[in-house]
Coordinates of N, CA and C in Angstrom, one line a residue:
M1 N 102.3 43.3 54.5 CA 103.5 43.1 55.4 C 103.4 44.0 56.6
R2 N 103.6 43.3 57.8 CA 103.5 44.1 59.1 C 104.6 45.1 59.2
M3 N 104.3 46.2 59.7 CA 105.3 47.3 60.0 C 106.1 46.9 61.2
K4 N 107.4 47.0 61.1 CA 108.3 46.7 62.2 C 108.1 47.8 63.3
T5 N 108.4 47.3 64.5 CA 108.2 48.2 65.7 C 109.0 49.5 65.5
K6 N 110.2 49.4 65.0 CA 111.0 50.6 64.8 C 110.3 51.6 63.9
D7 N 109.8 51.1 62.8 CA 109.0 52.0 61.9 C 107.8 52.5 62.5
K8 N 107.1 51.7 63.3 CA 105.9 52.2 64.0 C 106.2 53.3 64.9
I9 N 107.3 53.2 65.6 CA 107.8 54.3 66.5 C 108.0 55.6 65.8
L10 N 108.7 55.5 64.6 CA 108.9 56.7 63.8 C 107.6 57.3 63.3
A11 N 106.7 56.4 62.8 CA 105.5 56.9 62.2 C 104.6 57.6 63.3
T12 N 104.6 57.0 64.5 CA 103.8 57.5 65.6 C 104.4 58.8 66.1
S13 N 105.7 58.8 66.2 CA 106.4 60.0 66.7 C 106.2 61.2 65.7
L14 N 106.2 60.9 64.4 CA 106.0 62.0 63.4 C 104.6 62.5 63.6
L15 N 103.6 61.6 63.7 CA 102.2 62.1 63.9 C 102.0 62.9 65.2
L16 N 102.6 62.5 66.3 CA 102.5 63.2 67.5 C 103.2 64.6 67.5
F17 N 104.4 64.5 66.9 CA 105.2 65.8 66.8 C 104.5 66.8 66.0
N18 N 103.9 66.4 64.8 CA 103.2 67.3 64.0 C 101.9 67.8 64.6
D19 N 101.2 67.0 65.3 CA 99.9 67.4 65.9 C 100.1 68.2 67.2
E20 N 101.0 67.8 68.0 CA 101.1 68.4 69.3 C 102.3 69.3 69.6
G21 N 103.3 69.2 68.6 CA 104.5 70.0 68.8 C 105.6 69.1 69.4
E22 N 106.7 69.1 68.9 CA 107.8 68.2 69.4 C 108.2 68.4 70.9
P23 N 108.2 69.7 71.3 CA 108.6 69.9 72.8 C 107.5 69.3 73.7
N24 N 106.3 69.1 73.3 CA 105.2 68.7 74.1 C 105.1 67.2 74.2
V25 N 105.9 66.4 73.4 CA 105.8 65.0 73.3 C 107.0 64.3 73.9
T26 N 106.8 63.4 74.8 CA 107.9 62.7 75.4 C 108.0 61.2 74.9
T27 N 109.0 60.5 75.2 CA 109.1 59.1 74.7 C 108.1 58.3 75.4
V28 N 107.7 58.7 76.7 CA 106.6 58.0 77.4 C 105.3 58.2 76.6
D29 N 105.1 59.4 76.1 CA 103.8 59.6 75.3 C 103.8 58.7 74.1
I30 N 105.0 58.6 73.4 CA 105.0 57.8 72.2 C 104.8 56.4 72.5
A31 N 105.4 55.9 73.6 CA 105.2 54.5 74.0 C 103.8 54.2 74.4
H32 N 103.2 55.1 75.1 CA 101.7 55.0 75.5 C 100.8 54.9 74.2
E33 N 101.1 55.8 73.3 CA 100.3 55.8 72.0 C 100.4 54.5 71.3
L34 N 101.6 53.9 71.3 CA 101.8 52.6 70.7 C 101.4 51.4 71.5
D35 N 101.1 51.7 72.8 CA 100.8 50.6 73.7 C 101.9 49.6 73.9
I36 N 103.1 50.2 74.0 CA 104.3 49.4 74.3 C 105.0 50.0 75.5
S37 N 105.9 49.3 76.1 CA 106.6 49.8 77.3 C 107.7 50.8 76.9
P38 N 108.0 51.7 77.8 CA 109.1 52.7 77.5 C 110.4 51.9 77.3
G39 N 110.6 50.8 77.9 CA 111.8 50.0 77.7 C 111.8 49.4 76.3
N40 N 110.7 49.0 75.8 CA 110.7 48.5 74.4 C 111.1 49.6 73.4
L41 N 110.5 50.8 73.7 CA 110.9 51.9 72.8 C 112.4 52.2 72.9
Y42 N 112.9 52.2 74.2 CA 114.3 52.5 74.4 C 115.2 51.5 73.7
Y43 N 114.7 50.2 73.5 CA 115.5 49.2 72.9 C 115.8 49.6 71.4
H44 N 114.9 50.3 70.8 CA 115.0 50.7 69.4 C 115.6 52.1 69.3
F45 N 115.3 53.0 70.2 CA 115.8 54.4 70.1 C 116.2 54.9 71.5
K46 N 117.5 55.3 71.7 CA 118.0 55.6 73.0 C 117.6 57.1 73.4
G47 N 116.3 57.4 73.3 CA 115.8 58.7 73.7 C 115.2 59.4 72.5
K48 N 114.6 60.6 72.8 CA 113.8 61.3 71.8 C 114.8 61.9 70.7
E49 N 116.0 62.2 71.1 CA 117.0 62.8 70.2 C 117.2 61.8 69.0
A50 N 117.3 60.5 69.4 CA 117.6 59.5 68.3 C 116.4 59.4 67.4
I51 N 115.2 59.6 67.9 CA 114.0 59.5 67.1 C 114.0 60.7 66.1
I52 N 114.3 61.9 66.6 CA 114.3 63.1 65.8 C 115.4 63.0 64.7
D53 N 116.6 62.5 65.1 CA 117.7 62.3 64.1 C 117.2 61.4 63.0
S54 N 116.5 60.3 63.3 CA 116.0 59.4 62.3 C 114.9 60.0 61.4
L55 N 114.0 60.8 62.0 CA 113.0 61.4 61.3 C 113.6 62.5 60.3
Y56 N 114.6 63.2 60.8 CA 115.2 64.3 60.0 C 115.9 63.6 58.8
A57 N 116.6 62.5 59.1 CA 117.3 61.8 58.0 C 116.3 61.4 56.9
Q58 N 115.2 60.9 57.3 CA 114.1 60.5 56.3 C 113.7 61.7 55.5
F59 N 113.4 62.8 56.3 CA 113.0 64.1 55.6 C 114.0 64.6 54.7
D60 N 115.3 64.6 55.1 CA 116.4 65.1 54.3 C 116.5 64.4 53.0
V61 N 116.4 63.1 53.0 CA 116.5 62.3 51.8 C 115.4 62.6 50.8
E62 N 114.2 62.7 51.4 CA 113.0 62.9 50.5 C 113.0 64.3 49.9
I63 N 113.2 65.3 50.8 CA 113.2 66.7 50.3 C 114.4 67.0 49.3
T64 N 115.5 66.4 49.6 CA 116.7 66.6 48.7 C 116.4 66.0 47.3
D65 N 115.8 64.8 47.3 CA 115.4 64.3 46.0 C 114.5 65.2 45.2
I66 N 113.5 65.8 45.9 CA 112.6 66.7 45.3 C 113.3 68.0 44.8
L67 N 114.1 68.5 45.7 CA 114.8 69.8 45.3 C 115.9 69.6 44.2
R68 N 116.4 68.4 44.1 CA 117.4 68.2 43.0 C 116.8 68.0 41.7
A69 N 115.5 67.6 41.7 CA 114.9 67.2 40.4 C 115.0 68.3 39.3
P70 N 114.7 69.6 39.6 CA 114.8 70.6 38.6 C 116.3 70.9 38.2
L71 N 117.2 70.5 39.0 CA 118.6 70.7 38.7 C 119.1 69.6 37.7
E72 N 118.4 68.5 37.7 CA 118.8 67.4 36.8 C 118.1 67.3 35.5
K73 N 116.8 67.9 35.6 CA 116.0 67.9 34.4 C 115.1 69.1 34.4
E74 N 115.2 70.0 33.4 CA 114.5 71.2 33.4 C 113.0 71.0 33.4
L75 N 112.2 71.7 34.3 CA 110.8 71.5 34.4 C 110.1 72.3 33.2
S76 N 109.0 71.7 32.8 CA 108.1 72.5 31.8 C 107.5 73.7 32.6
I77 N 107.0 74.6 31.8 CA 106.3 75.8 32.4 C 105.2 75.3 33.4
E78 N 104.4 74.4 32.9 CA 103.2 74.0 33.7 C 103.7 73.2 35.0
D79 N 104.8 72.4 34.8 CA 105.3 71.7 36.0 C 105.9 72.6 37.0
S80 N 106.4 73.7 36.6 CA 107.0 74.6 37.6 C 106.1 75.0 38.7
W81 N 104.8 75.2 38.4 CA 103.8 75.6 39.4 C 103.4 74.4 40.2
F82 N 103.2 73.2 39.6 CA 102.9 72.0 40.3 C 104.0 71.6 41.2
Y83 N 105.2 71.9 40.8 CA 106.4 71.5 41.7 C 106.3 72.2 43.0
L84 N 105.8 73.4 43.1 CA 105.7 74.2 44.3 C 104.8 73.4 45.3
Y85 N 103.7 72.9 44.8 CA 102.8 72.1 45.7 C 103.5 70.9 46.2
V86 N 104.4 70.2 45.4 CA 105.1 69.1 45.9 C 106.0 69.4 47.0
V87 N 106.7 70.6 46.9 CA 107.6 71.0 48.0 C 106.9 71.3 49.3
F88 N 105.8 72.1 49.1 CA 105.0 72.4 50.3 C 104.4 71.2 51.0
E89 N 104.0 70.2 50.2 CA 103.4 69.0 50.7 C 104.5 68.2 51.5
Q90 N 105.7 68.2 51.0 CA 106.7 67.5 51.7 C 107.1 68.2 53.1
I91 N 107.1 69.5 53.0 CA 107.4 70.2 54.3 C 106.3 70.0 55.3
Y92 N 105.0 70.0 54.8 CA 103.9 69.8 55.7 C 103.9 68.5 56.3
S93 N 104.4 67.5 55.6 CA 104.5 66.1 56.2 C 105.4 66.0 57.4
F94 N 106.4 67.0 57.4 CA 107.4 67.0 58.5 C 107.3 68.4 59.2
R95 N 106.2 68.9 59.3 CA 106.0 70.3 59.7 C 106.5 70.6 61.1
F96 N 106.6 69.6 62.0 CA 107.1 69.8 63.4 C 108.5 70.4 63.3
L97 N 109.3 70.0 62.3 CA 110.7 70.6 62.2 C 110.6 72.1 62.0
Y98 N 109.7 72.6 61.2 CA 109.6 74.0 60.9 C 108.9 74.8 62.0
Q99 N 107.9 74.1 62.6 CA 107.2 74.8 63.7 C 108.0 75.2 64.9
N100 N 109.1 74.4 65.1 CA 110.0 74.6 66.2 C 111.4 74.7 65.7
L101 N 111.6 75.3 64.6 CA 112.9 75.2 63.8 C 114.1 75.8 64.6
T102 N 114.0 77.0 65.1 CA 115.1 77.6 65.8 C 115.5 76.8 67.0
D103 N 114.6 76.3 67.8 CA 114.9 75.5 69.0 C 115.5 74.2 68.6
I104 N 115.0 73.5 67.6 CA 115.5 72.3 67.2 C 117.0 72.4 66.6
L105 N 117.2 73.5 65.9 CA 118.5 73.7 65.3 C 119.6 74.0 66.4
Q106 N 119.1 74.7 67.5 CA 120.0 75.0 68.6 C 120.3 73.7 69.4
R107 N 119.3 72.8 69.5 CA 119.5 71.7 70.4 C 120.2 70.5 69.7
Y108 N 120.1 70.5 68.3 CA 120.7 69.4 67.6 C 121.6 69.9 66.5
E109 N 122.9 70.0 66.8 CA 123.9 70.6 66.0 C 124.0 69.8 64.6
P110 N 124.0 68.5 64.6 CA 124.1 67.8 63.3 C 122.9 68.2 62.4
I111 N 121.7 68.4 62.9 CA 120.6 68.8 62.1 C 120.8 70.2 61.6
N112 N 121.4 71.1 62.5 CA 121.6 72.5 62.1 C 122.5 72.5 60.8
K113 N 123.5 71.7 60.8 CA 124.4 71.8 59.6 C 123.7 71.2 58.4
K114 N 122.9 70.2 58.5 CA 122.2 69.6 57.4 C 121.2 70.6 56.9
F115 N 120.5 71.2 57.8 CA 119.4 72.2 57.4 C 120.0 73.4 56.7
R116 N 121.1 73.8 57.0 CA 121.8 74.9 56.3 C 122.1 74.5 54.9
R117 N 122.6 73.3 54.7 CA 122.8 72.8 53.4 C 121.5 72.7 52.6
L118 N 120.5 72.3 53.3 CA 119.2 72.2 52.6 C 118.7 73.6 52.2
L119 N 118.9 74.6 53.0 CA 118.5 76.0 52.6 C 119.3 76.4 51.3
D120 N 120.6 76.1 51.3 CA 121.4 76.4 50.1 C 120.8 75.7 48.9
L121 N 120.4 74.5 49.0 CA 119.8 73.7 47.9 C 118.5 74.3 47.5
K122 N 117.7 74.7 48.4 CA 116.4 75.4 48.1 C 116.7 76.7 47.2
A123 N 117.7 77.5 47.7 CA 118.0 78.7 46.9 C 118.5 78.4 45.5
K124 N 119.4 77.4 45.4 CA 120.0 77.0 44.1 C 118.9 76.5 43.2
T125 N 117.9 75.7 43.7 CA 116.9 75.2 42.9 C 115.9 76.3 42.4
T126 N 115.6 77.2 43.3 CA 114.8 78.3 43.0 C 115.4 79.2 41.9
E127 N 116.7 79.4 42.0 CA 117.4 80.2 41.0 C 117.3 79.5 39.6
K128 N 117.5 78.2 39.7 CA 117.5 77.4 38.4 C 116.1 77.5 37.7
I129 N 115.0 77.4 38.5 CA 113.7 77.5 38.0 C 113.4 78.9 37.4
I130 N 113.8 79.9 38.1 CA 113.7 81.3 37.7 C 114.4 81.5 36.4
D131 N 115.7 81.1 36.3 CA 116.5 81.2 35.1 C 115.8 80.6 33.9
A132 N 115.2 79.4 34.2 CA 114.5 78.6 33.1 C 113.3 79.4 32.6
L133 N 112.6 80.0 33.5 CA 111.4 80.8 33.2 C 111.7 82.1 32.4
I134 N 112.9 82.6 32.7 CA 113.4 83.8 32.0 C 113.8 83.4 30.6
D135 N 114.4 82.3 30.5 CA 114.8 81.8 29.1 C 113.6 81.4 28.3
A136 N 112.5 81.0 28.9 CA 111.3 80.7 28.2 C 110.4 81.9 27.9
D137 N 110.9 83.1 28.3 CA 110.2 84.3 28.1 C 108.9 84.4 29.0
V138 N 108.9 83.6 30.0 CA 107.7 83.7 31.0 C 108.0 84.9 31.9
L139 N 109.2 85.1 32.3 CA 109.6 86.2 33.1 C 110.5 87.2 32.4
D140 N 110.4 88.4 32.7 CA 111.3 89.5 32.2 C 111.9 90.2 33.4
M141 N 113.1 89.8 33.8 CA 113.7 90.3 35.0 C 115.1 90.8 34.7
E142 N 115.5 91.8 35.4 CA 116.8 92.3 35.4 C 117.7 91.5 36.4
A143 N 119.0 91.4 36.2 CA 119.8 90.6 37.0 C 119.7 91.0 38.5
D144 N 119.6 92.3 38.7 CA 119.5 92.7 40.1 C 118.3 92.2 40.9
D145 N 117.2 91.9 40.1 CA 116.0 91.5 40.8 C 116.0 90.0 41.0
I146 N 116.8 89.2 40.3 CA 116.7 87.8 40.4 C 117.1 87.3 41.8
A147 N 118.2 87.8 42.4 CA 118.6 87.4 43.7 C 117.6 87.7 44.8
S148 N 117.0 88.8 44.7 CA 116.0 89.2 45.7 C 114.7 88.4 45.6
V149 N 114.2 88.1 44.4 CA 113.0 87.3 44.2 C 113.3 85.8 44.6
C150 N 114.5 85.3 44.3 CA 114.8 84.0 44.7 C 114.9 83.9 46.3
E151 N 115.4 84.9 46.9 CA 115.4 84.9 48.4 C 114.0 84.9 49.0
T152 N 113.2 85.7 48.4 CA 111.8 85.8 48.8 C 111.1 84.4 48.7
I153 N 111.3 83.7 47.6 CA 110.7 82.4 47.3 C 111.3 81.4 48.3
T154 N 112.6 81.4 48.5 CA 113.2 80.5 49.5 C 112.6 80.7 50.9
V155 N 112.5 81.9 51.3 CA 111.9 82.2 52.6 C 110.5 81.7 52.7
T156 N 109.7 81.9 51.7 CA 108.3 81.5 51.6 C 108.2 80.0 51.7
L157 N 109.0 79.3 50.9 CA 109.0 77.8 51.0 C 109.4 77.3 52.4
T158 N 110.2 78.0 53.1 CA 110.7 77.6 54.4 C 109.7 77.9 55.5
Y159 N 109.1 79.0 55.5 CA 108.3 79.5 56.7 C 106.8 79.7 56.4
W160 N 106.4 79.5 55.2 CA 105.0 79.9 54.9 C 104.0 79.1 55.8
I161 N 104.1 77.8 55.8 CA 103.1 76.9 56.5 C 103.1 77.3 58.0
T162 N 104.2 77.4 58.6 CA 104.3 77.8 60.0 C 103.7 79.2 60.3
Y163 N 104.0 80.1 59.4 CA 103.5 81.5 59.6 C 102.0 81.5 59.5
R164 N 101.4 80.8 58.5 CA 99.9 80.9 58.3 C 99.2 80.1 59.4
Q165 N 99.8 79.1 59.9 CA 99.2 78.3 61.0 C 99.2 79.2 62.3
L166 N 100.3 80.0 62.5 CA 100.3 80.9 63.6 C 99.3 82.0 63.5
R167 N 99.1 82.5 62.3 CA 98.2 83.6 62.0 C 96.7 83.1 62.1
T168 N 96.4 82.0 61.5 CA 95.0 81.6 61.3 C 94.6 80.3 62.0
K169 N 95.7 79.6 62.5 CA 95.5 78.3 63.1 C 94.7 77.3 62.2
T170 N 94.7 77.5 60.9 CA 94.1 76.5 60.0 C 94.9 75.2 59.9
E171 N 94.2 74.1 59.9 CA 94.8 72.8 59.7 C 94.5 72.3 58.3
N172 N 93.9 73.1 57.4 CA 93.6 72.6 56.1 C 94.8 72.8 55.2
E173 N 95.4 71.7 54.9 CA 96.6 71.8 54.1 C 96.4 72.2 52.7
V174 N 95.3 71.9 52.1 CA 95.0 72.4 50.7 C 95.0 73.9 50.6
V175 N 94.3 74.5 51.6 CA 94.3 76.0 51.6 C 95.7 76.5 51.8
L176 N 96.5 75.9 52.7 CA 97.9 76.3 53.0 C 98.7 76.3 51.7
F177 N 98.6 75.2 51.0 CA 99.4 75.0 49.8 C 99.0 76.0 48.7
H178 N 97.7 76.1 48.5 CA 97.2 77.1 47.4 C 97.7 78.5 47.8
E179 N 97.5 78.9 49.0 CA 97.9 80.2 49.4 C 99.4 80.4 49.3
G180 N 100.2 79.4 49.7 CA 101.6 79.5 49.6 C 102.1 79.7 48.2
V181 N 101.5 78.9 47.3 CA 101.9 79.0 45.9 C 101.5 80.4 45.3
F182 N 100.3 80.8 45.8 CA 99.8 82.1 45.3 C 100.8 83.2 45.8
Q183 N 101.3 83.1 47.0 CA 102.2 84.1 47.5 C 103.5 84.2 46.6
I184 N 104.0 83.0 46.2 CA 105.1 82.9 45.4 C 104.9 83.5 44.0
V185 N 103.7 83.2 43.4 CA 103.3 83.7 42.1 C 103.2 85.2 42.3
H186 N 102.6 85.7 43.4 CA 102.5 87.1 43.6 C 103.8 87.8 43.6
A187 N 104.9 87.2 44.1 CA 106.2 87.7 44.2 C 106.8 87.9 42.8
I188 N 106.4 87.0 41.8 CA 107.0 87.1 40.5 C 106.0 87.8 39.5
A189 N 104.8 88.1 40.0 CA 103.8 88.7 39.1 C 104.2 89.9 38.3
P190 N 105.0 90.9 39.0 CA 105.4 92.1 38.3 C 106.3 91.8 37.1
Y191 N 106.9 90.6 37.1 CA 107.9 90.2 36.0 C 107.3 89.3 35.0
L192 N 106.0 88.9 35.1 CA 105.4 88.0 34.1 C 105.3 88.8 32.8
T193 N 105.7 88.1 31.7 CA 105.5 88.8 30.4 C 104.0 88.8 30.0
P194 N 103.6 89.7 29.1 CA 102.1 89.8 28.9 C 101.4 88.5 28.5
Q195 N 102.0 87.6 27.8 CA 101.4 86.4 27.4 C 101.2 85.4 28.5
Y196 N 101.9 85.7 29.6 CA 101.8 84.8 30.8 C 101.2 85.4 32.0
K197 N 100.6 86.5 31.9 CA 99.9 87.2 33.0 C 98.8 86.3 33.6
H198 N 98.2 85.4 32.7 CA 97.2 84.6 33.2 C 97.6 83.6 34.3
I199 N 98.9 83.4 34.5 CA 99.4 82.5 35.5 C 99.0 83.1 36.9
Y200 N 99.1 84.4 37.0 CA 98.8 85.0 38.3 C 97.3 84.9 38.6
L201 N 96.5 85.2 37.6 CA 95.0 85.1 37.7 C 94.6 83.7 38.1
E202 N 95.1 82.7 37.4 CA 94.8 81.3 37.7 C 95.2 80.9 39.1
S203 N 96.3 81.3 39.5 CA 96.8 81.0 40.9 C 95.8 81.6 41.9
R204 N 95.4 82.8 41.7 CA 94.5 83.5 42.6 C 93.2 82.8 42.6
Q205 N 92.7 82.4 41.5 CA 91.4 81.7 41.4 C 91.4 80.3 42.1
L206 N 92.5 79.6 42.0 CA 92.7 78.3 42.7 C 92.7 78.5 44.2
Y207 N 93.3 79.6 44.6 CA 93.4 79.9 46.1 C 92.0 80.3 46.6
N208 N 91.3 81.2 45.8 CA 90.0 81.6 46.2 C 89.0 80.4 46.2
A209 N 89.1 79.5 45.3 CA 88.3 78.3 45.2 C 88.5 77.5 46.5
A210 N 89.7 77.3 46.9 CA 90.1 76.5 48.1 C 89.4 77.1 49.3
I211 N 89.5 78.4 49.4 CA 88.9 79.2 50.5 C 87.4 79.0 50.6
S212 N 86.8 79.1 49.4 CA 85.3 79.0 49.3 C 84.9 77.6 49.7
Q213 N 85.6 76.6 49.2 CA 85.3 75.2 49.6 C 85.4 74.9 51.1
L214 N 86.4 75.5 51.7 CA 86.5 75.4 53.1 C 85.4 76.0 53.9
E215 N 85.0 77.2 53.5 CA 83.9 77.9 54.1 C 82.5 77.2 53.9
N216 N 82.4 76.5 52.8 CA 81.1 75.8 52.6 C 81.1 74.4 53.3

């Protein structure tokens, strides 16, 4: 089935925004990449703001479904770690939003409100997973520590990819994902019960293996 022009515009915009940064891409750039006239693009989207609104709406639906999953059905211990990769992967797919987050939220008030709700959902989901791991005796935490650790995890899920790309300029998403998960596991490592200390070691090994593969 052929992709509709409107869908092509969104897909191409997402690719250009991710690769070049949203502020550096104009609707003329998008039209040129698609080999269509600016007027044809304008027929479907009345400017770049409308494109960003549509892309954010798509992201919001997809990431919300992912974040709600642990609230509707408790994850197994093994799935808890795999789940982090799923969240990082989704964020990476729409990384232009996070790379220029403050500016976008200031320019687009409707997105600002939706993103704040999304942060609340991230925090709620994180707390749910931590509580489940405590109940399963994977973690041994005092009540005072839970809020702080959940906040650290929420911040990491939100800013890790952008932070590491600014620090290292790496475009290897596998390394970014493994390192992001390792940072989260590192945050909970002091609270792992003795029988689950291996989780930290395994996470570090996966990250080191990803680094080694990249270097080779």
